[in-house]
Short mmCIF file of C-alpha atoms in Angstrom, two decimals:
data_model
loop_
_atom_site.label_atom_id
_atom_site.label_comp_id
_atom_site.label_asym_id
_atom_site.label_seq_id
_atom_site.Cartn_x
_atom_site.Cartn_y
_atom_site.Cartn_z
CA MET A 847 -17.62 -18.80 -49.12
CA ARG A 848 -14.67 -18.98 -51.51
CA ILE A 849 -12.62 -22.17 -51.63
CA ASP A 850 -8.98 -21.72 -50.75
CA PRO A 851 -7.15 -23.82 -53.33
CA ALA A 852 -3.92 -23.94 -51.26
CA ARG A 853 -5.79 -25.69 -48.42
CA SER A 854 -8.13 -27.90 -50.51
CA THR A 855 -7.68 -31.15 -52.36
CA VAL A 856 -9.45 -33.96 -54.01
CA ARG A 857 -8.32 -37.52 -53.31
CA PHE A 858 -9.46 -40.60 -55.19
CA CYS A 859 -9.00 -44.31 -54.82
CA ALA A 860 -9.39 -46.79 -57.66
CA THR A 861 -9.22 -50.53 -57.17
CA HIS A 862 -6.98 -52.71 -59.40
CA ALA A 863 -9.26 -55.28 -61.07
CA LEU A 864 -6.83 -58.14 -60.30
CA GLY A 865 -6.89 -57.42 -56.57
CA LEU A 866 -3.36 -56.02 -56.42
CA GLY A 867 -4.43 -53.24 -54.20
CA PRO A 868 -5.74 -49.72 -54.42
CA VAL A 869 -4.32 -46.91 -56.49
CA GLU A 870 -4.62 -43.62 -54.64
CA GLY A 871 -4.00 -40.12 -55.89
CA THR A 872 -4.90 -36.46 -55.88
CA LEU A 873 -6.14 -33.58 -57.94
CA ALA A 874 -5.66 -29.90 -57.18
CA VAL A 875 -8.63 -27.57 -56.66
CA VAL A 876 -8.29 -24.42 -58.73
CA GLU A 877 -11.27 -22.41 -57.52
CA GLY A 878 -14.79 -22.69 -56.26
CA GLU A 879 -17.41 -21.72 -53.67
CA VAL A 880 -19.34 -23.47 -50.93
CA ASP A 881 -22.68 -22.53 -49.33
CA VAL A 882 -23.03 -24.80 -46.30
CA GLU A 883 -26.44 -23.61 -45.40
CA ARG A 884 -27.93 -24.36 -48.83
CA GLN A 885 -25.65 -27.38 -49.31
CA THR A 886 -24.56 -26.15 -52.70
CA ALA A 887 -21.08 -25.78 -54.18
CA TRP A 888 -19.09 -25.47 -57.31
CA ALA A 889 -15.47 -26.23 -57.88
CA VAL A 890 -12.99 -26.45 -60.70
CA LEU A 891 -10.20 -29.10 -60.56
CA ASP A 892 -6.92 -29.08 -62.44
CA ALA A 893 -6.89 -32.31 -64.44
CA THR A 894 -3.28 -31.73 -65.35
CA SER A 895 -2.40 -32.07 -61.62
CA PHE A 896 -3.51 -35.75 -61.56
CA SER A 897 -0.96 -37.53 -59.39
CA THR A 898 -0.58 -41.03 -57.96
CA GLY A 899 3.11 -40.74 -57.24
CA ASN A 900 3.88 -42.97 -60.18
CA PRO A 901 5.11 -40.77 -63.09
CA ARG A 902 4.49 -43.47 -65.80
CA ARG A 903 0.97 -44.16 -64.63
CA ASP A 904 0.23 -40.44 -64.24
CA LYS A 905 1.37 -39.81 -67.81
CA ASP A 906 -0.83 -42.58 -69.05
CA ILE A 907 -3.92 -41.33 -67.18
CA LYS A 908 -3.31 -37.77 -68.49
CA ASP A 909 -3.10 -39.04 -72.02
CA LYS A 910 -6.03 -39.02 -74.48
CA ARG A 911 -7.03 -42.66 -73.59
CA PHE A 912 -8.14 -41.56 -70.13
CA LEU A 913 -8.44 -37.88 -69.05
CA ASP A 914 -7.07 -36.27 -72.25
CA VAL A 915 -5.82 -33.25 -70.24
CA ALA A 916 -4.37 -31.59 -73.36
CA ARG A 917 -7.93 -31.06 -74.56
CA PHE A 918 -9.77 -31.04 -71.21
CA PRO A 919 -7.42 -29.41 -68.60
CA THR A 920 -10.17 -28.98 -66.00
CA ILE A 921 -12.90 -31.05 -64.28
CA ARG A 922 -15.93 -29.22 -62.88
CA PHE A 923 -18.44 -29.98 -60.15
CA ASP A 924 -21.63 -27.90 -59.77
CA GLY A 925 -23.61 -28.87 -56.73
CA THR A 926 -27.13 -27.59 -57.24
CA ALA A 927 -29.29 -28.70 -54.42
CA PRO A 928 -29.38 -30.56 -51.13
CA ALA A 929 -30.60 -34.14 -51.33
CA GLY A 930 -31.73 -36.76 -48.90
CA GLY A 931 -34.14 -35.93 -46.15
CA ASP A 932 -33.22 -39.05 -44.13
CA GLY A 933 -30.85 -37.14 -41.79
CA GLN A 934 -27.81 -37.44 -44.09
CA ARG A 935 -26.39 -34.36 -45.78
CA ARG A 936 -26.00 -34.78 -49.46
CA VAL A 937 -25.38 -32.51 -52.41
CA THR A 938 -26.67 -33.35 -55.86
CA GLY A 939 -25.19 -31.77 -58.91
CA THR A 940 -23.30 -32.42 -62.05
CA LEU A 941 -19.76 -33.49 -62.75
CA THR A 942 -18.04 -32.57 -66.00
CA VAL A 943 -15.10 -34.75 -67.14
CA ARG A 944 -13.80 -34.67 -70.71
CA ASP A 945 -16.66 -32.36 -71.76
CA VAL A 946 -19.24 -34.98 -70.61
CA THR A 947 -21.59 -33.80 -67.88
CA ARG A 948 -23.44 -36.38 -65.68
CA PRO A 949 -25.42 -36.14 -62.42
CA VAL A 950 -23.62 -37.10 -59.15
CA THR A 951 -24.49 -37.11 -55.49
CA LEU A 952 -21.91 -36.38 -52.80
CA GLU A 953 -22.38 -37.06 -49.18
CA VAL A 954 -21.20 -34.27 -46.79
CA VAL A 955 -19.48 -36.15 -44.00
CA ALA A 956 -18.12 -33.17 -42.12
CA ALA A 957 -18.56 -29.46 -42.05
CA ARG A 958 -17.18 -27.39 -39.32
CA PRO A 959 -16.12 -23.76 -38.72
CA ILE A 960 -12.39 -23.07 -38.44
CA ASP A 961 -10.28 -19.89 -38.54
CA GLY A 962 -12.95 -17.67 -40.03
CA GLY A 963 -14.04 -20.25 -42.54
CA GLN A 964 -15.36 -23.76 -43.01
CA ILE A 965 -13.80 -27.14 -43.58
CA VAL A 966 -16.00 -29.33 -45.61
CA ARG A 967 -15.46 -33.00 -46.46
CA ALA A 968 -17.65 -34.80 -48.96
CA THR A 969 -17.36 -38.27 -50.43
CA GLY A 970 -18.88 -40.12 -53.34
CA THR A 971 -18.43 -42.94 -55.78
CA ILE A 972 -18.05 -42.14 -59.49
CA ASP A 973 -18.34 -44.51 -62.42
CA ARG A 974 -15.63 -43.34 -64.85
CA ARG A 975 -17.34 -45.10 -67.77
CA VAL A 976 -20.28 -42.65 -67.84
CA PHE A 977 -17.74 -39.93 -68.61
CA GLY A 978 -16.18 -41.84 -71.55
CA VAL A 979 -13.12 -42.93 -69.57
CA VAL A 980 -13.24 -46.58 -70.61
CA ALA A 981 -9.60 -47.43 -71.13
CA GLY A 982 -8.00 -49.92 -68.74
CA ARG A 983 -10.84 -52.47 -68.73
CA GLY A 984 -9.64 -55.52 -66.97
CA LEU A 985 -6.95 -53.58 -65.10
CA ILE A 986 -8.88 -50.82 -63.29
CA ARG A 987 -12.31 -51.19 -61.84
CA PRO A 988 -14.77 -48.68 -63.24
CA ARG A 989 -15.80 -47.04 -59.92
CA LEU A 990 -13.65 -44.52 -58.09
CA THR A 991 -14.12 -43.42 -54.47
CA VAL A 992 -13.62 -39.70 -54.25
CA THR A 993 -12.98 -37.61 -51.11
CA ILE A 994 -13.13 -33.81 -51.35
CA ASP A 995 -11.60 -31.72 -48.62
CA VAL A 996 -12.12 -27.97 -48.99
CA TYR A 997 -11.28 -25.10 -46.83
CA ALA A 998 -13.76 -22.15 -47.61
CA VAL A 999 -13.31 -18.64 -46.39
CA SER A 1000 -15.65 -15.63 -46.37
#
């Protein structure tokens, strides 16, 4: 099934290292596909759409010290296989950020049919350092919680 970008989003939450509270934001989904039966998926995200609601912070994160969206305008996930076996639904695959590809595992926490399609929610924790995003040490903790909500249609 094809992912409908207008109804899909990626949300993230980073924790401020000094305990000042979470920083939440979104990224737009550009395109992708989901196969619920095989628990595989791929998706392309628009890194230039990074938004926390704070224009100054968003500009900093889009700059070359963090996402470098001028050189790397997209982020890609390729879910290649189901994982687990302990009753949980997981998808393993690769995430490419700043032209660095690393393995990730996402937990599928919800998948249900709706209006001739499927709504799928997956979550995971990503360590930004393994993708070369190391700026902000001492201000931003290295791990981000990511929640992906996609609406896929046949």
